[in-house]
XYZ file of N, CA and C in Angstrom:
684
model
N 8.756 13.478 11.408
C 7.961 12.280 11.138
C 8.134 11.280 12.259
N 7.055 10.590 12.597
C 7.094 9.542 13.614
C 6.591 8.227 13.039
N 7.019 7.154 13.676
C 6.424 5.842 13.438
C 5.521 5.524 14.619
N 4.335 4.988 14.321
C 3.337 4.765 15.358
C 3.045 3.296 15.611
N 3.656 2.440 14.864
C 3.415 1.015 15.075
C 4.530 0.185 14.485
N 4.726 -0.997 15.063
C 5.733 -1.942 14.594
C 5.164 -3.351 14.645
N 5.087 -3.991 13.507
C 4.802 -5.422 13.446
C 6.153 -6.110 13.332
N 6.510 -6.851 14.359
C 7.892 -7.325 14.472
C 8.257 -8.409 13.471
N 7.260 -9.102 12.947
C 7.560 -10.165 11.991
C 6.396 -10.352 11.029
N 6.688 -10.370 9.754
C 5.689 -10.717 8.744
C 6.345 -11.557 7.657
N 5.653 -12.618 7.275
C 6.104 -13.462 6.174
C 5.253 -13.243 4.929
N 4.286 -12.319 5.023
C 3.315 -12.115 3.946
C 3.460 -10.776 3.237
N 3.860 -9.737 3.968
C 3.784 -8.380 3.426
C 4.845 -8.065 2.378
N 5.994 -8.697 2.476
C 7.109 -8.405 1.572
C 7.458 -9.692 0.835
N 7.134 -9.787 -0.453
C 7.339 -11.043 -1.182
C 8.758 -11.599 -1.054
N 8.823 -12.873 -0.646
C 10.078 -13.621 -0.546
C 11.041 -13.052 0.487
N 10.530 -12.275 1.436
C 11.375 -11.712 2.482
C 10.776 -11.992 3.855
N 11.652 -12.182 4.827
C 11.258 -12.146 6.231
C 11.411 -10.694 6.663
N 10.339 -10.084 7.112
C 10.363 -8.635 7.306
C 9.626 -8.223 8.568
N 9.800 -6.959 8.910
C 8.944 -6.295 9.890
C 8.238 -5.159 9.158
N 7.204 -4.611 9.784
C 6.456 -3.514 9.170
C 6.404 -2.335 10.125
N 6.728 -1.160 9.604
C 6.644 0.084 10.359
C 5.507 0.928 9.794
N 4.759 1.570 10.695
C 3.584 2.336 10.284
C 3.779 3.819 10.574
N 3.616 4.633 9.529
C 3.620 6.080 9.698
C 2.199 6.558 9.980
N 2.065 7.807 10.418
C 0.752 8.383 10.686
C 0.368 9.404 9.633
N -0.932 9.559 9.428
C -1.439 10.561 8.501
C -1.708 10.005 7.125
N -2.812 10.468 6.516
C -3.150 10.063 5.153
C -3.994 11.155 4.515
N -3.806 11.350 3.228
C -4.592 12.341 2.490
C -5.935 11.794 2.025
N -6.156 10.487 2.187
C -7.422 9.862 1.807
C -8.179 9.396 3.043
N -9.450 9.055 2.837
C -10.290 8.575 3.938
C -11.102 7.366 3.458
N -10.428 6.380 2.950
C -11.097 5.191 2.424
C -11.985 4.582 3.504
N -13.275 4.422 3.245
C -14.186 3.918 4.277
C -13.800 2.545 4.810
N -13.113 1.750 4.005
C -12.748 0.380 4.381
C -11.347 0.284 4.980
N -10.718 1.435 5.251
C -9.352 1.435 5.796
C -9.299 0.682 7.121
N -8.317 -0.206 7.236
C -8.153 -1.016 8.448
C -7.311 -0.312 9.507
N -6.745 0.853 9.167
C -5.819 1.527 10.077
C -6.328 2.910 10.464
N -7.572 2.979 10.921
C -8.167 4.277 11.241
C -7.361 5.035 12.286
N -6.711 4.316 13.186
C -5.933 4.977 14.239
C -4.683 5.645 13.682
N -4.331 5.357 12.433
C -3.184 5.995 11.794
C -3.601 7.057 10.786
N -4.907 7.218 10.603
C -5.439 8.160 9.619
C -6.028 9.392 10.292
N -6.736 9.194 11.392
C -7.387 10.291 12.124
C -6.433 10.789 13.204
N -5.973 12.046 13.116
C -4.927 12.522 14.034
C -5.227 12.327 15.513
N -6.479 12.551 15.938
C -6.755 12.426 17.374
C -6.841 10.978 17.843
N -6.678 10.032 16.911
C -6.653 8.619 17.284
C -5.240 8.043 17.288
N -4.248 8.865 16.903
C -2.885 8.343 16.829
C -2.457 7.732 18.163
N -1.817 6.577 18.149
C -1.210 6.055 19.373
C 0.063 6.835 19.698
N 0.683 6.503 20.799
C 1.957 7.131 21.147
C 3.009 6.759 20.105
N 3.808 7.724 19.667
C 4.847 7.386 18.690
C 5.917 6.492 19.299
N 6.536 5.696 18.448
C 7.620 4.843 18.904
C 8.862 5.687 19.176
N 9.642 5.262 20.142
C 10.939 5.884 20.383
C 11.889 5.422 19.277
N 12.408 6.360 18.501
C 13.177 5.965 17.322
C 14.492 5.287 17.693
N 15.118 5.719 18.765
C 16.367 5.073 19.181
C 16.125 3.627 19.591
N 15.020 3.390 20.277
C 14.674 2.014 20.634
C 14.353 1.192 19.385
N 13.711 1.835 18.423
C 13.409 1.153 17.166
C 14.695 0.756 16.440
N 15.656 1.663 16.395
C 16.935 1.345 15.758
C 17.643 0.203 16.475
N 17.572 0.202 17.799
C 18.180 -0.896 18.564
C 17.543 -2.227 18.183
N 16.219 -2.236 18.062
C 15.515 -3.452 17.654
C 15.988 -3.913 16.280
N 16.087 -2.978 15.349
C 16.477 -3.331 13.984
C 17.919 -3.823 13.919
N 18.773 -3.252 14.743
C 20.164 -3.722 14.784
C 20.236 -5.155 15.300
N 19.469 -5.434 16.338
C 19.494 -6.770 16.940
C 18.890 -7.823 16.018
N 17.928 -7.412 15.191
C 17.232 -8.379 14.335
C 17.805 -8.457 12.924
N 18.914 -7.793 12.696
C 19.441 -7.700 11.330
C 19.890 -9.043 10.766
N 20.153 -10.022 11.629
C 20.533 -11.349 11.150
C 19.318 -12.254 10.936
N 18.152 -11.769 11.357
C 16.917 -12.552 11.234
C 16.017 -11.989 10.141
N 15.906 -10.666 10.117
C 15.022 -9.998 9.163
C 15.778 -9.627 7.894
N 15.108 -9.775 6.762
C 15.683 -9.355 5.478
C 15.290 -7.929 5.126
N 14.036 -7.587 5.444
C 13.524 -6.324 4.952
C 12.613 -5.612 5.923
N 12.292 -4.382 5.545
C 11.373 -3.541 6.310
C 10.281 -3.056 5.361
N 9.026 -3.215 5.763
C 7.888 -2.651 5.030
C 7.531 -1.315 5.668
N 7.414 -0.297 4.864
C 6.993 1.019 5.344
C 5.554 1.226 4.895
N 4.647 1.301 5.870
C 3.226 1.400 5.569
C 2.628 2.557 6.349
N 1.313 2.673 6.335
C 0.685 3.790 7.013
C -0.773 3.522 7.301
N -1.575 4.628 7.213
C -1.226 5.941 6.714
C -0.652 5.923 5.297
N -0.169 7.096 4.931
C 0.500 7.261 3.641
C 1.916 7.766 3.879
N 2.910 6.892 3.762
C 4.292 7.284 4.066
C 4.804 8.460 3.239
N 4.372 8.582 1.984
C 4.921 9.624 1.117
C 4.418 11.022 1.455
N 3.512 11.136 2.407
C 3.133 12.455 2.932
C 4.318 13.144 3.594
N 5.270 12.364 4.059
C 6.344 12.881 4.909
C 7.596 13.137 4.082
N 7.924 14.417 3.938
C 9.052 14.792 3.093
C 10.386 14.321 3.655
N 10.446 14.077 4.955
C 11.705 13.636 5.567
C 11.823 12.116 5.638
N 10.953 11.397 4.949
C 10.995 9.934 4.983
C 12.363 9.399 4.584
N 13.001 10.033 3.616
C 14.292 9.531 3.126
C 15.351 9.492 4.223
N 15.276 10.400 5.180
C 16.262 10.419 6.267
C 16.203 9.131 7.074
N 15.020 8.595 7.238
C 14.843 7.350 7.987
C 15.213 6.145 7.124
N 14.840 6.205 5.861
C 15.167 5.091 4.970
C 16.671 4.912 4.845
N 17.418 6.010 4.818
C 18.879 5.920 4.745
C 19.448 5.200 5.958
N 18.883 5.459 7.123
C 19.362 4.779 8.330
C 19.052 3.286 8.279
N 17.891 2.942 7.753
C 17.551 1.517 7.610
C 18.465 0.848 6.577
N 18.756 1.569 5.515
C 19.665 1.068 4.490
C 21.045 0.767 5.095
N 21.498 1.686 5.939
C 22.825 1.528 6.547
C 22.911 0.294 7.432
N 21.760 -0.214 7.869
C 21.727 -1.442 8.665
C 21.638 -2.682 7.776
N 21.575 -2.474 6.468
C 21.589 -3.596 5.534
C 20.230 -4.121 5.107
N 19.168 -3.383 5.415
C 17.821 -3.857 5.093
C 17.399 -3.477 3.673
N 16.628 -4.375 3.048
C 15.882 -3.993 1.853
C 14.560 -3.377 2.309
N 13.982 -2.534 1.463
C 12.832 -1.736 1.904
C 11.699 -1.818 0.889
N 10.525 -2.130 1.408
C 9.286 -2.121 0.622
C 8.435 -0.940 1.066
N 7.846 -0.250 0.114
C 6.996 0.901 0.397
C 5.565 0.617 -0.018
N 4.623 0.851 0.892
C 3.194 0.833 0.578
C 2.747 2.264 0.310
N 2.008 2.485 -0.767
C 1.597 3.848 -1.095
C 0.271 3.861 -1.844
N -0.423 5.008 -1.746
C -1.653 5.184 -2.520
C -1.392 5.847 -3.871
N -0.142 6.187 -4.143
C 0.218 6.711 -5.454
C -0.079 8.172 -5.684
N -0.468 8.897 -4.648
C -0.853 10.300 -4.817
C 0.336 11.260 -4.899
N 1.537 10.761 -4.652
C 2.713 11.629 -4.610
C 3.808 11.080 -5.527
N 3.591 11.161 -6.836
C 4.513 10.519 -7.780
C 5.929 11.074 -7.749
N 6.089 12.369 -7.531
C 7.441 12.933 -7.527
C 8.256 12.402 -6.358
N 7.621 12.286 -5.205
C 8.316 11.737 -4.033
C 8.660 10.270 -4.276
N 7.720 9.543 -4.853
C 7.966 8.137 -5.176
C 9.157 7.998 -6.116
N 9.166 8.774 -7.184
C 10.258 8.692 -8.153
C 11.599 9.022 -7.517
N 11.609 10.017 -6.651
C 12.875 10.417 -6.021
C 13.435 9.296 -5.157
N 12.585 8.663 -4.365
C 13.052 7.573 -3.505
C 13.572 6.408 -4.341
N 12.880 6.113 -5.435
C 13.336 5.032 -6.322
C 14.659 5.409 -6.974
N 14.732 6.613 -7.516
C 15.941 7.044 -8.224
C 17.133 7.197 -7.294
N 16.868 7.481 -6.026
C 17.947 7.581 -5.036
C 18.334 6.222 -4.466
N 17.657 5.169 -4.907
C 17.998 3.824 -4.461
C 17.625 3.520 -3.026
N 16.562 4.164 -2.528
C 16.197 3.998 -1.119
C 15.075 2.997 -0.893
N 14.435 2.534 -1.954
C 13.423 1.489 -1.808
C 13.654 0.419 -2.876
N 13.186 -0.788 -2.565
C 13.439 -1.944 -3.428
C 12.171 -2.541 -4.023
N 11.030 -2.206 -3.456
C 9.767 -2.811 -3.894
C 8.649 -1.852 -3.529
N 7.680 -1.698 -4.428
C 6.545 -0.802 -4.191
C 5.247 -1.587 -4.310
N 4.371 -1.418 -3.328
C 3.004 -1.936 -3.398
C 2.073 -0.729 -3.462
N 1.423 -0.552 -4.599
C 0.545 0.606 -4.784
C -0.909 0.177 -4.791
N -1.696 0.854 -3.964
C -3.133 0.604 -3.911
C -3.818 1.210 -5.133
N -4.672 0.430 -5.743
C -5.592 0.924 -6.771
C -6.976 0.852 -6.145
N -7.529 1.997 -5.808
C -8.767 2.009 -5.024
C -9.965 1.496 -5.819
N -10.008 1.873 -7.103
C -11.155 1.470 -7.926
C -10.903 1.912 -9.362
N -11.894 1.750 -10.203
C -11.832 2.329 -11.544
C -11.759 3.848 -11.408
N -11.259 4.500 -12.431
C -11.115 5.957 -12.360
C -12.460 6.641 -12.092
N -13.514 6.112 -12.676
C -14.846 6.708 -12.543
C -15.297 6.774 -11.092
N -14.939 5.782 -10.302
C -15.412 5.700 -8.919
C -14.301 5.910 -7.894
N -13.196 6.489 -8.339
C -12.029 6.581 -7.460
C -12.274 7.468 -6.245
N -12.792 8.673 -6.477
C -12.913 9.618 -5.367
C -13.864 9.099 -4.299
N -14.962 8.475 -4.726
C -15.925 7.937 -3.761
C -15.300 6.814 -2.947
N -14.574 5.931 -3.606
C -13.955 4.801 -2.922
C -12.854 5.272 -1.987
N -12.207 6.386 -2.328
C -11.141 6.934 -1.488
C -11.678 7.810 -0.363
N -12.996 8.021 -0.324
C -13.605 8.757 0.780
C -13.355 10.247 0.766
N -13.102 10.809 -0.418
C -12.834 12.243 -0.526
C -13.727 12.834 -1.620
N -13.911 14.160 -1.569
C -14.808 14.815 -2.523
C -14.152 15.026 -3.879
N -12.838 15.065 -3.896
C -12.107 15.185 -5.159
C -10.738 14.547 -4.980
N -10.112 14.195 -6.096
C -8.812 13.536 -6.021
C -8.037 13.856 -7.292
N -6.730 13.964 -7.152
C -5.868 14.257 -8.289
C -5.537 12.953 -9.011
N -6.418 12.572 -9.926
C -6.223 11.316 -10.649
C -4.979 11.352 -11.525
N -4.598 12.533 -11.993
C -3.406 12.616 -12.837
C -2.162 12.199 -12.065
N -2.110 12.544 -10.788
C -0.969 12.139 -9.964
C -0.938 10.624 -9.808
N -2.098 10.036 -9.575
C -2.178 8.579 -9.434
C -1.801 7.899 -10.746
N -2.295 8.436 -11.854
C -1.944 7.879 -13.166
C -0.447 7.988 -13.429
N 0.170 9.062 -12.960
C 1.615 9.233 -13.135
C 2.382 8.162 -12.364
N 1.934 7.871 -11.147
C 2.573 6.808 -10.362
C 2.404 5.456 -11.041
N 1.202 5.194 -11.556
C 0.948 3.934 -12.264
C 1.882 3.794 -13.459
N 1.975 4.832 -14.271
C 2.818 4.767 -15.464
C 4.289 4.593 -15.108
N 4.716 5.221 -14.039
C 6.102 5.065 -13.583
C 6.392 3.614 -13.224
N 5.492 2.993 -12.486
C 5.705 1.602 -12.091
C 5.611 0.665 -13.293
N 4.716 0.955 -14.216
C 4.574 0.107 -15.399
C 5.838 0.090 -16.263
N 6.703 1.073 -16.076
C 7.974 1.107 -16.805
C 8.999 0.139 -16.221
N 8.607 -0.555 -15.136
C 9.484 -1.537 -14.491
C 10.774 -0.914 -13.971
N 10.645 0.310 -13.436
C 11.800 0.957 -12.821
C 12.200 0.270 -11.527
N 11.271 -0.482 -10.950
C 11.478 -1.127 -9.655
C 10.472 -2.277 -9.560
N 10.792 -3.360 -8.867
C 9.780 -4.403 -8.645
C 8.557 -3.813 -7.930
N 7.372 -4.244 -8.336
C 6.163 -3.626 -7.797
C 4.989 -4.591 -7.879
N 3.929 -4.195 -7.183
C 2.627 -4.836 -7.330
C 1.564 -3.759 -7.231
N 0.456 -3.976 -7.908
C -0.755 -3.206 -7.674
C -1.701 -4.088 -6.874
N -2.584 -3.456 -6.102
C -3.509 -4.241 -5.283
C -4.774 -3.427 -5.024
N -5.872 -4.143 -4.900
C -7.160 -3.511 -4.614
C -7.846 -4.262 -3.492
N -8.256 -3.532 -2.460
C -9.125 -4.102 -1.437
C -10.545 -4.095 -1.993
N -11.133 -5.279 -2.091
C -12.396 -5.454 -2.810
C -13.557 -5.423 -1.815
N -14.458 -4.456 -2.016
C -15.556 -4.199 -1.084
C -16.877 -4.213 -1.846
N -17.834 -4.967 -1.344
C -19.099 -5.158 -2.065
C -19.818 -3.839 -2.330
N -19.706 -2.900 -1.411
C -20.414 -1.630 -1.560
C -19.762 -0.696 -2.592
N -18.563 -1.035 -3.053
C -17.834 -0.121 -3.940
C -17.427 -0.714 -5.289
N -17.336 -2.024 -5.404
C -16.759 -2.618 -6.607
C -17.747 -3.510 -7.359
N -17.696 -3.426 -8.681
C -18.534 -4.251 -9.556
C -17.655 -4.864 -10.649
N -18.237 -5.778 -11.413
C -17.498 -6.385 -12.520
C -17.004 -5.328 -13.505
N -17.838 -4.347 -13.793
C -17.443 -3.320 -14.768
C -16.247 -2.514 -14.275
N -16.151 -2.334 -12.950
C -14.981 -1.642 -12.403
C -13.705 -2.415 -12.716
N -13.762 -3.733 -12.613
C -12.550 -4.517 -12.841
C -12.200 -4.617 -14.325
N -13.186 -4.506 -15.189
C -12.878 -4.377 -16.619
C -12.101 -3.081 -16.852
N -12.568 -2.004 -16.244
C -11.901 -0.704 -16.388
C -10.500 -0.725 -15.786
N -10.367 -1.347 -14.614
C -9.049 -1.441 -13.980
C -8.101 -2.270 -14.850
N -8.607 -3.367 -15.402
C -7.786 -4.193 -16.275
C -7.274 -3.421 -17.483
N -8.155 -2.635 -18.090
C -7.749 -1.824 -19.242
C -6.708 -0.785 -18.835
N -6.874 -0.222 -17.649
C -5.964 0.806 -17.140
C -4.574 0.223 -16.854
N -4.538 -0.937 -16.214
C -3.275 -1.526 -15.760
C -2.755 -2.597 -16.717
N -3.269 -2.639 -17.896
C -2.916 -3.690 -18.862
C -1.393 -3.909 -18.918
N -0.987 -5.176 -18.792
C 0.430 -5.512 -18.869
C 1.185 -5.385 -17.566
N 0.498 -5.040 -16.486
C 1.176 -4.925 -15.187
C 1.795 -6.257 -14.784
N 2.844 -6.173 -13.979
C 3.553 -7.389 -13.560
C 2.700 -8.237 -12.628
N 2.132 -7.608 -11.599
C 1.369 -8.348 -10.590
C 0.227 -7.485 -10.077
N -0.933 -8.111 -9.908
C -2.093 -7.412 -9.353
C -2.797 -8.350 -8.383
N -3.021 -7.856 -7.174
C -3.665 -8.647 -6.131
C -5.065 -8.124 -5.839
N -6.001 -9.048 -5.720
C -7.326 -8.762 -5.179
C -7.316 -9.159 -3.713
N -7.589 -8.203 -2.855
C -7.598 -8.454 -1.412
C -9.024 -8.294 -0.905
N -9.626 -9.361 -0.446
C -11.007 -9.276 0.010
C -11.099 -8.463 1.295
N -12.080 -7.586 1.359
C -12.298 -6.790 2.568
C -12.689 -7.684 3.733
N -12.070 -7.418 4.887
C -12.414 -8.103 6.132
C -12.727 -7.034 7.171
N -13.891 -7.091 7.751
C -14.297 -6.077 8.722
C -13.559 -6.251 10.038
N -13.373 -5.135 10.730
C -12.769 -5.160 12.063
C -13.193 -3.900 12.801
N -12.841 -3.818 14.064
C -13.212 -2.653 14.870
C -12.424 -1.408 14.478
N -11.372 -1.578 13.671
C -10.535 -0.446 13.280
C -10.963 0.190 11.956
N -11.928 -0.414 11.276
C -12.349 0.102 9.971
C -13.036 1.454 10.142
N -12.770 2.375 9.220
C -13.329 3.720 9.327
C -14.847 3.729 9.274
N -15.442 2.906 8.426
C -16.898 2.892 8.261
C -17.433 1.484 8.503
N -18.487 1.381 9.278
C -19.070 0.071 9.572
C -20.025 -0.354 8.450
N -20.516 -1.573 8.549
C -21.511 -2.118 7.618
C -21.001 -2.246 6.180
N -19.726 -2.559 6.040
C -19.169 -2.884 4.731
C -18.938 -4.389 4.652
N -18.865 -4.908 3.430
C -18.812 -6.359 3.265
C -17.827 -6.758 2.175
N -17.224 -7.917 2.366
C -16.390 -8.509 1.337
C -17.220 -9.372 0.400
N -16.529 -10.042 -0.516
C -17.178 -10.902 -1.504
C -16.941 -12.372 -1.177
N -17.732 -13.228 -1.779
C -17.525 -14.667 -1.645
C -16.310 -15.092 -2.473
N -15.809 -16.279 -2.188
C -14.682 -16.830 -2.947
C -15.022 -16.908 -4.437
N -16.232 -17.318 -4.739
C -16.654 -17.443 -6.128
C -16.694 -16.083 -6.832
N -17.148 -15.073 -6.118
C -17.193 -13.734 -6.709
C -15.788 -13.201 -6.971
N -14.880 -13.436 -6.025
C -13.496 -13.010 -6.228
C -12.878 -13.706 -7.431
N -13.165 -14.985 -7.574
C -12.630 -15.735 -8.719
C -13.207 -15.213 -10.032
N -14.439 -14.743 -9.998
C -15.039 -14.134 -11.188
C -14.283 -12.858 -11.557
N -13.981 -12.020 -10.571
C -13.204 -10.807 -10.832
C -11.823 -11.163 -11.387
N -11.211 -12.194 -10.815
C -9.902 -12.638 -11.294
C -9.978 -13.058 -12.762
N -11.018 -13.787 -13.113
C -11.203 -14.229 -14.500
C -11.343 -13.041 -15.443
N -12.050 -12.010 -14.992
C -12.211 -10.796 -15.799
C -10.861 -10.125 -16.043
N -9.999 -10.134 -15.026
C -8.737 -9.401 -15.084
C -7.627 -10.135 -15.821
N -7.673 -11.458 -15.839
C -6.556 -12.237 -16.384
C -6.187 -11.898 -17.833
N -7.137 -11.603 -18.715
C -6.729 -11.229 -20.078
C -5.902 -9.940 -20.139
N -6.044 -9.097 -19.127
C -5.307 -7.837 -19.082
C -4.006 -7.961 -18.290
N -4.081 -8.683 -17.158
C -2.935 -8.842 -16.252
C -2.823 -10.326 -15.941
N -1.897 -10.990 -16.591
C -1.836 -12.457 -16.502
C -1.484 -12.945 -15.104
N -0.816 -12.096 -14.331
C -0.452 -12.472 -12.961
C -1.386 -11.778 -11.968
N -2.680 -12.047 -12.114
C -3.683 -11.549 -11.166
C -3.945 -12.631 -10.133
N -3.793 -12.273 -8.856
C -3.914 -13.252 -7.782
C -4.912 -12.774 -6.739
N -5.472 -13.727 -6.021
C -6.336 -13.424 -4.877
C -5.513 -13.624 -3.621
N -5.487 -12.605 -2.791
C -4.676 -12.665 -1.566
C -5.605 -12.734 -0.361
C-alpha cells in the first residue's frame, strides 16, 4: 500500500483535533462527484510518498498535530492498512478513518484492534438510488448496511455524511436516508462544489435554502444533522 498525498494541516477534517490527512489510492466506487479522481483512476495516480520521509514528518510534528485522517480513495481496500496505522499509533497519534462502508469486516477489525478512534462514513444516497450515485452498475448494499449498523451501536465515535448533488438527490431521498439512519449521532450534509478534479463535469450543488430544507427533513430522524 502507498500513500499518494499529504495535507499537512487541517482544522476541519477531524472534529476537535489539529490533524494532517493522508490519502490512499484506489476505490471500488466511481462516484461522479468525487473530488479525488487522481486517487481513484489508477493511471492518474501521482507519485507515491516516500514512507520514511512521511514518518520523519510525523515524528517532527508530533507536538503540533493531535491526529491523522486516513482518506482516499477507499482506505479499507488495503488489507495491510493496519501495519501503517500501528506505526502512527506508536508515534502517539489518534486516527480518523474516512470510508464508504463497503468493507465492514475490515472496519470492525480495525475498531476492535484499537487502531482507529473516529470513523466518517459516506452515505451516497437512499438505498434505491445508491448504485447510480456511486457510479457503479451494482453494489453490495448489505455490506454498507452492516457498516451502518455497526456504527449505530456506538462502538466508536462516528459521523455519517452525504455530498449533496442536484443531479442525484431529492427530498424523498433524504426522507429515506433519515429513516435508515434514525438515531444516528451525527449526520453532515456537504454541498457539492465543482472542481477540475471531479470525475464528471456539469454537476451542481444546492442553494443554502435548499440545504436547509433537507436539514429540516432530517432533523426528526437525526437531531444532530448539520450543514458543512
